[in-house]
């Protein structure tokens, strides 16, 4: 009897143990499921935050950053200040402000929205310059680097022919170049900006220079521009030189704003065709390709109008920044093997946040409070053109010794 009761107690204890283990397993399973759901929720939130910043997960499962662009070399002439703006070297544009960034260099200033350096004779030399982006946890997201070259001021003159659009039609640029070079530049062209000869035409795109388009926005009007050869039915550098007699030491090519698109290929290829045609006839002629400028802020873009009609009614700042960034990267990549070609990084060295002329407007129709609104979305004020001149001048100072005769 006692044996039967003992076996019964053992069986009950066994069953209780199995039941307890089962309950524990179920409990642990529920805990693991809840934990996994919480982890997936955290990952989902993290991914949404990263995607909002433009960060995506690559095939290796690591987070890769947005695209950055820095040219291989940045030239700074003695006596000139050159600045690089954070939002203009990133495909994020103004949204780069949501990251933590820093510039690292032995010279210059690592500032909140830019890197700034002033060239002096004492600093002449080459310095590594690094731009690093961190997330909110201090982890490095991406970095880009270049060589900062501080170079001597120009010591001799040269002749320059500018082919451009309305961004080449402001006297402030030429006046600043004259100041920097002590009036040593001989300008060439069939048109004029102030007292300087150029081949700048308002509203013209690279495609227009490849066609037989005329020009009637200023005097003298043209039935067709002088680069167009009816026999070749396109832009013809040799024809231009033969018919005008101009044979410059260097060419400044400042195009891109007219024709900007989300896909840079068409506009970029038209610019490339002009470069190739010049070098087909003059393979050693230095061509300085100036990257076009980032536009004014959204207030400038959205309120830019003529006689009450919106000029950029359907455009917004982020998309316009993307267009400039993609064209800059496309031209640099496609033409990287082109000899006697120098990229002028005006796009990243121009203070688009502050260089456009503004006017005061009420914050709303019935308020006495006012805000500063850019009066133009594309064409900067005098300070902007002077920054462009500083950039081109520095590039010429740093590369002129490499010109082939």
Short mmCIF file of C-alpha atoms in Angstrom, two decimals:
data_model
loop_
_atom_site.label_atom_id
_atom_site.label_comp_id
_atom_site.label_asym_id
_atom_site.label_seq_id
_atom_site.Cartn_x
_atom_site.Cartn_y
_atom_site.Cartn_z
CA UNK A 1 0.00 0.00 0.00
CA UNK A 2 2.75 2.32 0.93
CA UNK A 3 4.48 1.49 -2.39
CA UNK A 4 1.38 2.47 -4.39
CA UNK A 5 1.03 5.75 -2.53
CA UNK A 6 4.73 6.52 -3.07
CA UNK A 7 4.43 5.91 -6.83
CA UNK A 8 1.36 8.15 -6.91
CA UNK A 9 3.29 10.95 -5.20
CA UNK A 10 6.16 10.54 -7.68
CA UNK A 11 3.78 10.66 -10.65
CA UNK A 12 2.09 13.80 -9.33
CA UNK A 13 5.45 15.44 -8.72
CA UNK A 14 6.54 14.53 -12.26
CA UNK A 15 3.37 15.94 -13.74
CA UNK A 16 3.78 19.13 -11.69
CA UNK A 17 7.37 19.46 -12.86
CA UNK A 18 6.41 18.95 -16.52
CA UNK A 19 3.56 21.45 -16.14
CA UNK A 20 5.87 23.99 -14.52
CA UNK A 21 8.49 23.54 -17.25
CA UNK A 22 5.80 23.88 -19.91
CA UNK A 23 4.52 27.09 -18.35
CA UNK A 24 8.10 28.41 -18.14
CA UNK A 25 8.72 27.57 -21.80
CA UNK A 26 5.50 29.28 -22.82
CA UNK A 27 6.41 32.31 -20.70
CA UNK A 28 9.92 32.49 -22.14
CA UNK A 29 8.50 32.11 -25.62
CA UNK A 30 6.11 34.99 -25.06
CA UNK A 31 8.95 37.11 -23.65
CA UNK A 32 11.14 36.33 -26.68
CA UNK A 33 8.32 37.16 -29.08
CA UNK A 34 7.65 40.46 -27.30
CA UNK A 35 11.39 41.23 -27.26
CA UNK A 36 11.70 40.46 -30.97
CA UNK A 37 8.68 42.62 -31.77
CA UNK A 38 10.19 45.45 -29.72
CA UNK A 39 13.53 45.04 -31.51
CA UNK A 40 11.82 45.07 -34.90
CA UNK A 41 9.91 48.19 -33.87
CA UNK A 42 13.15 49.91 -32.82
CA UNK A 43 14.83 48.88 -36.07
CA UNK A 44 11.84 50.13 -38.05
CA UNK A 45 11.99 53.50 -36.28
CA UNK A 46 15.76 53.70 -36.83
CA UNK A 47 15.37 52.92 -40.53
CA UNK A 48 12.68 55.56 -40.88
CA UNK A 49 14.95 58.13 -39.23
CA UNK A 50 17.87 57.14 -41.42
CA UNK A 51 15.75 57.19 -44.57
CA UNK A 52 14.51 60.64 -43.64
CA UNK A 53 18.15 61.71 -43.53
CA UNK A 54 18.89 60.05 -46.85
CA UNK A 55 20.78 57.10 -45.34
CA UNK A 56 20.06 53.66 -46.79
CA UNK A 57 21.12 50.13 -45.94
CA UNK A 58 23.50 48.61 -48.44
CA UNK A 59 23.83 44.97 -49.51
CA UNK A 60 26.31 44.19 -46.73
CA UNK A 61 23.83 45.32 -44.09
CA UNK A 62 25.87 48.38 -43.18
CA UNK A 63 24.53 51.88 -43.34
CA UNK A 64 25.97 53.87 -46.20
CA UNK A 65 25.80 57.65 -46.33
CA UNK A 66 24.48 60.14 -48.74
CA UNK A 67 26.80 61.16 -51.53
CA UNK A 68 29.48 63.75 -50.89
CA UNK A 69 31.51 65.63 -53.47
CA UNK A 70 34.87 67.29 -53.06
CA UNK A 71 37.16 67.98 -56.02
CA UNK A 72 40.57 66.36 -56.06
CA UNK A 73 42.23 69.68 -55.30
CA UNK A 74 41.13 73.03 -53.88
CA UNK A 75 43.32 76.03 -54.77
CA UNK A 76 43.57 79.14 -52.62
CA UNK A 77 45.66 82.03 -53.93
CA UNK A 78 47.66 84.14 -51.52
CA UNK A 79 45.55 87.12 -50.51
CA UNK A 80 42.24 85.36 -51.21
CA UNK A 81 39.70 83.69 -48.89
CA UNK A 82 38.00 80.54 -50.18
CA UNK A 83 35.10 78.88 -48.38
CA UNK A 84 33.45 75.47 -48.78
CA UNK A 85 29.80 75.21 -47.70
CA UNK A 86 28.57 72.02 -46.03
CA UNK A 87 25.17 71.87 -47.71
CA UNK A 88 26.70 72.31 -51.18
CA UNK A 89 29.08 69.35 -51.07
CA UNK A 90 26.30 66.93 -50.11
CA UNK A 91 23.44 65.40 -52.06
CA UNK A 92 21.27 66.23 -49.04
CA UNK A 93 21.54 69.95 -49.59
CA UNK A 94 20.25 71.93 -46.61
CA UNK A 95 19.25 68.70 -44.83
CA UNK A 96 22.92 68.07 -44.02
CA UNK A 97 22.15 70.26 -41.00
CA UNK A 98 20.47 67.24 -39.35
CA UNK A 99 23.90 65.58 -39.08
CA UNK A 100 26.95 66.48 -37.04
CA UNK A 101 29.85 67.47 -39.30
CA UNK A 102 33.39 68.71 -39.01
CA UNK A 103 36.28 69.83 -41.18
CA UNK A 104 39.80 68.69 -40.32
CA UNK A 105 42.82 70.61 -41.62
CA UNK A 106 46.06 72.06 -40.30
CA UNK A 107 45.02 75.50 -41.57
CA UNK A 108 41.75 77.38 -41.93
CA UNK A 109 38.59 77.44 -39.81
CA UNK A 110 36.22 74.55 -39.04
CA UNK A 111 32.96 76.50 -38.72
CA UNK A 112 29.31 75.55 -38.22
CA UNK A 113 28.20 75.67 -41.84
CA UNK A 114 31.47 75.94 -43.75
CA UNK A 115 35.23 75.65 -43.95
CA UNK A 116 37.05 78.94 -44.49
CA UNK A 117 40.71 79.55 -45.30
CA UNK A 118 42.68 82.64 -46.28
CA UNK A 119 45.80 82.18 -48.36
CA UNK A 120 49.03 83.87 -47.28
CA UNK A 121 52.62 83.65 -48.51
CA UNK A 122 53.60 82.06 -45.18
CA UNK A 123 51.05 79.23 -45.64
CA UNK A 124 51.96 78.32 -49.23
CA UNK A 125 51.92 74.54 -49.46
CA UNK A 126 49.62 71.49 -49.61
CA UNK A 127 47.38 70.39 -46.73
CA UNK A 128 45.02 67.39 -46.39
CA UNK A 129 41.45 68.56 -45.88
CA UNK A 130 38.84 66.10 -44.55
CA UNK A 131 35.07 66.49 -44.19
CA UNK A 132 33.45 63.98 -41.80
CA UNK A 133 29.77 63.33 -41.10
CA UNK A 134 28.55 61.77 -37.84
CA UNK A 135 25.13 60.53 -36.73
CA UNK A 136 23.43 61.52 -33.48
CA UNK A 137 25.32 58.79 -31.60
CA UNK A 138 28.70 60.10 -32.72
CA UNK A 139 29.27 57.24 -35.16
CA UNK A 140 30.97 58.16 -38.42
CA UNK A 141 28.59 57.96 -41.36
CA UNK A 142 30.86 59.06 -44.20
CA UNK A 143 33.83 61.25 -44.99
CA UNK A 144 35.39 62.88 -48.03
CA UNK A 145 38.83 64.35 -48.48
CA UNK A 146 40.77 66.62 -50.81
CA UNK A 147 44.07 68.43 -51.01
CA UNK A 148 44.04 72.10 -50.08
CA UNK A 149 46.73 73.94 -52.03
CA UNK A 150 47.68 77.46 -51.02
CA UNK A 151 49.53 78.98 -53.96
CA UNK A 152 51.33 82.25 -54.81
CA UNK A 153 49.50 85.16 -56.39
CA UNK A 154 49.60 85.62 -60.16
CA UNK A 155 52.73 87.33 -61.48
CA UNK A 156 51.97 87.71 -65.19
CA UNK A 157 49.01 88.47 -67.41
CA UNK A 158 47.13 86.44 -70.01
CA UNK A 159 44.16 86.70 -72.36
CA UNK A 160 40.79 85.15 -71.44
CA UNK A 161 37.63 84.43 -73.43
CA UNK A 162 34.45 83.71 -71.46
CA UNK A 163 31.66 81.60 -72.96
CA UNK A 164 28.65 81.76 -70.68
CA UNK A 165 25.10 82.63 -69.79
CA UNK A 166 23.71 85.46 -67.67
CA UNK A 167 25.95 84.47 -64.75
CA UNK A 168 28.82 85.79 -66.90
CA UNK A 169 27.06 89.10 -67.55
CA UNK A 170 27.82 91.00 -64.36
CA UNK A 171 30.53 93.65 -64.18
CA UNK A 172 31.37 92.78 -60.54
CA UNK A 173 33.06 89.55 -61.66
CA UNK A 174 35.36 91.26 -64.18
CA UNK A 175 36.12 94.13 -61.84
CA UNK A 176 37.17 91.72 -59.12
CA UNK A 177 39.37 89.78 -61.57
CA UNK A 178 41.00 93.06 -62.60
CA UNK A 179 41.67 93.94 -58.98
CA UNK A 180 43.18 90.53 -58.24
CA UNK A 181 45.43 90.58 -61.31
CA UNK A 182 46.32 94.29 -61.26
CA UNK A 183 44.54 94.66 -64.64
CA UNK A 184 46.76 92.08 -66.32
CA UNK A 185 43.95 90.19 -68.08
CA UNK A 186 43.13 90.91 -71.73
CA UNK A 187 39.49 89.97 -72.27
CA UNK A 188 38.31 88.73 -75.68
CA UNK A 189 34.91 88.35 -77.29
CA UNK A 190 32.38 89.90 -79.65
CA UNK A 191 30.18 91.20 -76.85
CA UNK A 192 30.85 93.36 -73.81
CA UNK A 193 30.09 93.50 -70.10
CA UNK A 194 31.01 96.92 -68.83
CA UNK A 195 34.49 97.53 -70.21
CA UNK A 196 35.30 93.82 -70.67
CA UNK A 197 34.84 91.78 -73.84
CA UNK A 198 33.10 88.40 -73.47
CA UNK A 199 30.97 85.81 -75.22
CA UNK A 200 28.29 85.83 -72.51
CA UNK A 201 24.62 85.69 -73.50
CA UNK A 202 21.69 85.93 -71.13
CA UNK A 203 19.38 82.93 -71.24
CA UNK A 204 21.76 80.81 -73.31
CA UNK A 205 22.35 77.15 -72.56
CA UNK A 206 25.03 74.82 -73.87
CA UNK A 207 22.40 73.50 -76.30
CA UNK A 208 21.91 77.03 -77.66
CA UNK A 209 25.63 77.38 -78.36
CA UNK A 210 25.47 74.12 -80.30
CA UNK A 211 22.61 75.47 -82.46
CA UNK A 212 22.21 78.45 -84.77
CA UNK A 213 20.21 80.41 -82.21
CA UNK A 214 20.20 84.18 -82.52
CA UNK A 215 20.38 86.69 -79.69
CA UNK A 216 18.15 89.72 -79.17
CA UNK A 217 18.20 90.37 -75.41
CA UNK A 218 20.87 93.07 -75.73
CA UNK A 219 22.50 95.25 -78.33
CA UNK A 220 23.97 94.40 -80.74
CA UNK A 221 21.43 91.78 -81.76
CA UNK A 222 22.67 88.67 -83.59
CA UNK A 223 21.02 86.60 -86.30
CA UNK A 224 23.11 83.72 -84.99
CA UNK A 225 25.92 83.53 -82.47
CA UNK A 226 29.50 83.58 -83.85
CA UNK A 227 30.44 80.04 -82.81
CA UNK A 228 27.95 78.47 -85.20
CA UNK A 229 29.35 77.16 -88.47
CA UNK A 230 26.66 76.60 -91.12
CA UNK A 231 28.82 74.00 -92.85
CA UNK A 232 29.31 71.84 -89.77
CA UNK A 233 25.88 72.83 -88.38
CA UNK A 234 27.22 73.15 -84.84
CA UNK A 235 29.57 74.92 -82.47
CA UNK A 236 32.95 75.23 -84.22
CA UNK A 237 35.89 76.65 -82.28
CA UNK A 238 38.24 76.80 -85.26
CA UNK A 239 35.60 78.62 -87.31
CA UNK A 240 35.10 81.13 -84.47
CA UNK A 241 38.83 81.90 -84.28
CA UNK A 242 39.13 82.27 -88.05
CA UNK A 243 36.16 84.61 -88.36
CA UNK A 244 36.78 86.77 -85.29
CA UNK A 245 40.57 86.75 -85.07
CA UNK A 246 40.48 85.95 -81.35
CA UNK A 247 42.99 83.39 -80.08
CA UNK A 248 42.96 83.52 -76.26
CA UNK A 249 45.46 82.01 -73.83
CA UNK A 250 42.60 80.42 -71.87
CA UNK A 251 38.83 79.90 -72.03
CA UNK A 252 36.34 80.22 -69.19
CA UNK A 253 33.25 78.07 -69.80
CA UNK A 254 30.42 79.00 -67.42
CA UNK A 255 27.24 77.17 -68.44
CA UNK A 256 24.75 74.80 -66.84
CA UNK A 257 22.03 76.85 -65.15
CA UNK A 258 19.91 77.00 -68.31
CA UNK A 259 19.08 73.40 -69.07
CA UNK A 260 19.31 72.10 -65.49
CA UNK A 261 17.32 68.91 -65.00
CA UNK A 262 17.03 66.07 -62.51
CA UNK A 263 18.86 63.95 -65.08
CA UNK A 264 22.17 65.72 -65.79
CA UNK A 265 23.09 63.74 -68.90
CA UNK A 266 21.56 65.87 -71.66
CA UNK A 267 22.73 69.21 -70.30
CA UNK A 268 26.08 67.76 -69.25
CA UNK A 269 26.70 66.15 -72.62
CA UNK A 270 26.04 69.46 -74.38
CA UNK A 271 28.67 71.15 -72.20
CA UNK A 272 31.03 68.25 -72.88
CA UNK A 273 30.53 68.65 -76.65
CA UNK A 274 31.71 72.25 -76.41
CA UNK A 275 34.80 71.24 -74.41
CA UNK A 276 35.61 68.46 -76.86
CA UNK A 277 35.21 70.74 -79.88
CA UNK A 278 37.57 73.33 -78.41
CA UNK A 279 40.18 70.68 -77.67
CA UNK A 280 39.72 69.03 -81.04
CA UNK A 281 41.22 72.14 -82.61
CA UNK A 282 43.28 73.40 -79.65
CA UNK A 283 44.21 70.32 -77.55
CA UNK A 284 46.51 72.31 -75.27
CA UNK A 285 44.22 75.31 -74.73
CA UNK A 286 43.38 75.62 -71.01
CA UNK A 287 39.61 75.46 -70.44
CA UNK A 288 38.29 76.46 -67.02
CA UNK A 289 34.89 74.84 -66.58
CA UNK A 290 33.02 76.72 -63.86
CA UNK A 291 30.41 74.68 -62.00
CA UNK A 292 27.10 76.50 -61.90
CA UNK A 293 25.65 77.96 -58.70
CA UNK A 294 23.12 76.69 -56.21
CA UNK A 295 19.95 78.76 -56.16
CA UNK A 296 18.62 81.09 -53.48
CA UNK A 297 16.42 79.77 -50.66
CA UNK A 298 12.81 78.68 -51.13
CA UNK A 299 11.52 82.22 -50.57
CA UNK A 300 13.72 83.38 -53.43
CA UNK A 301 12.70 80.50 -55.69
CA UNK A 302 8.99 80.73 -54.91
CA UNK A 303 8.62 84.52 -55.07
CA UNK A 304 10.80 85.17 -58.14
CA UNK A 305 8.43 86.61 -60.73
CA UNK A 306 8.08 88.99 -63.63
CA UNK A 307 5.03 91.24 -63.81
CA UNK A 308 3.34 89.04 -61.21
CA UNK A 309 3.94 85.78 -63.10
CA UNK A 310 6.00 83.15 -61.28
CA UNK A 311 9.26 82.28 -63.02
CA UNK A 312 9.93 79.19 -60.88
CA UNK A 313 6.40 78.48 -59.74
CA UNK A 314 6.73 74.69 -59.55
CA UNK A 315 10.28 74.39 -58.20
CA UNK A 316 11.58 73.81 -54.71
CA UNK A 317 14.97 74.19 -53.07
CA UNK A 318 15.88 70.55 -52.45
CA UNK A 319 15.19 69.49 -56.04
CA UNK A 320 17.09 72.48 -57.44
CA UNK A 321 20.05 71.61 -55.19
CA UNK A 322 19.95 68.04 -56.47
CA UNK A 323 20.09 69.24 -60.08
CA UNK A 324 23.21 71.33 -59.45
CA UNK A 325 24.89 68.58 -57.42
CA UNK A 326 24.22 65.86 -60.02
CA UNK A 327 25.44 68.02 -62.91
CA UNK A 328 28.63 68.87 -61.02
CA UNK A 329 29.35 65.21 -60.24
CA UNK A 330 28.48 64.09 -63.78
CA UNK A 331 30.82 66.59 -65.45
CA UNK A 332 33.69 65.82 -63.07
CA UNK A 333 33.36 62.08 -63.59
CA UNK A 334 32.83 62.15 -67.36
CA UNK A 335 35.62 64.62 -68.09
CA UNK A 336 38.15 63.45 -65.50
CA UNK A 337 40.59 62.25 -68.18
CA UNK A 338 40.36 65.40 -70.32
CA UNK A 339 43.71 67.13 -70.64
CA UNK A 340 44.04 70.92 -70.26
CA UNK A 341 40.68 71.07 -68.47
CA UNK A 342 40.33 72.61 -65.01
CA UNK A 343 37.15 72.47 -62.91
CA UNK A 344 36.36 75.65 -60.98
CA UNK A 345 34.34 74.65 -57.86
CA UNK A 346 32.20 77.80 -57.72
CA UNK A 347 29.15 75.68 -56.91
CA UNK A 348 30.53 74.63 -53.53
CA UNK A 349 32.46 77.86 -52.86
CA UNK A 350 29.61 80.34 -53.32
CA UNK A 351 27.56 81.37 -50.27
CA UNK A 352 24.10 80.76 -51.69
CA UNK A 353 22.53 81.38 -48.26
CA UNK A 354 23.68 85.02 -48.07
CA UNK A 355 24.83 86.30 -51.47
CA UNK A 356 21.48 87.01 -53.12
CA UNK A 357 20.11 90.54 -52.92
CA UNK A 358 17.01 90.78 -50.73
CA UNK A 359 14.11 93.06 -49.95
CA UNK A 360 11.95 93.41 -46.85
CA UNK A 361 8.46 91.95 -47.02
CA UNK A 362 5.79 91.64 -44.31
CA UNK A 363 5.52 88.16 -42.83
CA UNK A 364 1.85 88.31 -43.81
CA UNK A 365 -0.32 90.99 -45.45
CA UNK A 366 -1.50 92.48 -42.14
CA UNK A 367 1.64 92.27 -40.04
CA UNK A 368 4.18 94.97 -39.19
CA UNK A 369 6.87 92.30 -38.89
CA UNK A 370 9.12 91.88 -41.93
CA UNK A 371 11.51 89.28 -43.32
CA UNK A 372 14.30 89.46 -45.91
CA UNK A 373 13.30 87.73 -49.16
CA UNK A 374 15.72 87.20 -52.09
CA UNK A 375 14.76 89.24 -55.14
CA UNK A 376 16.33 86.74 -57.56
CA UNK A 377 16.64 82.96 -57.40
CA UNK A 378 19.63 82.54 -59.73
CA UNK A 379 21.74 85.69 -60.00
CA UNK A 380 23.61 86.69 -56.83
CA UNK A 381 24.53 90.18 -55.73
CA UNK A 382 27.98 91.70 -56.01
CA UNK A 383 29.44 89.59 -53.19
CA UNK A 384 28.50 86.43 -55.09
CA UNK A 385 30.27 87.44 -58.29
CA UNK A 386 33.33 88.44 -56.31
CA UNK A 387 33.40 84.99 -54.68
CA UNK A 388 33.23 83.37 -58.12
CA UNK A 389 36.13 85.56 -59.28
CA UNK A 390 38.17 84.57 -56.21
CA UNK A 391 37.56 80.92 -57.05
CA UNK A 392 38.54 81.20 -60.73
CA UNK A 393 41.55 83.37 -59.93
CA UNK A 394 42.82 80.86 -57.35
CA UNK A 395 42.44 78.00 -59.85
CA UNK A 396 44.40 79.92 -62.48
CA UNK A 397 47.12 80.81 -59.96
CA UNK A 398 47.48 77.15 -59.04
CA UNK A 399 47.45 75.70 -62.56
CA UNK A 400 48.94 78.32 -64.88
CA UNK A 401 52.41 76.82 -64.72
CA UNK A 402 50.97 73.64 -66.22
CA UNK A 403 49.68 75.38 -69.35
CA UNK A 404 51.16 73.81 -72.46
CA UNK A 405 52.44 76.17 -75.10
#
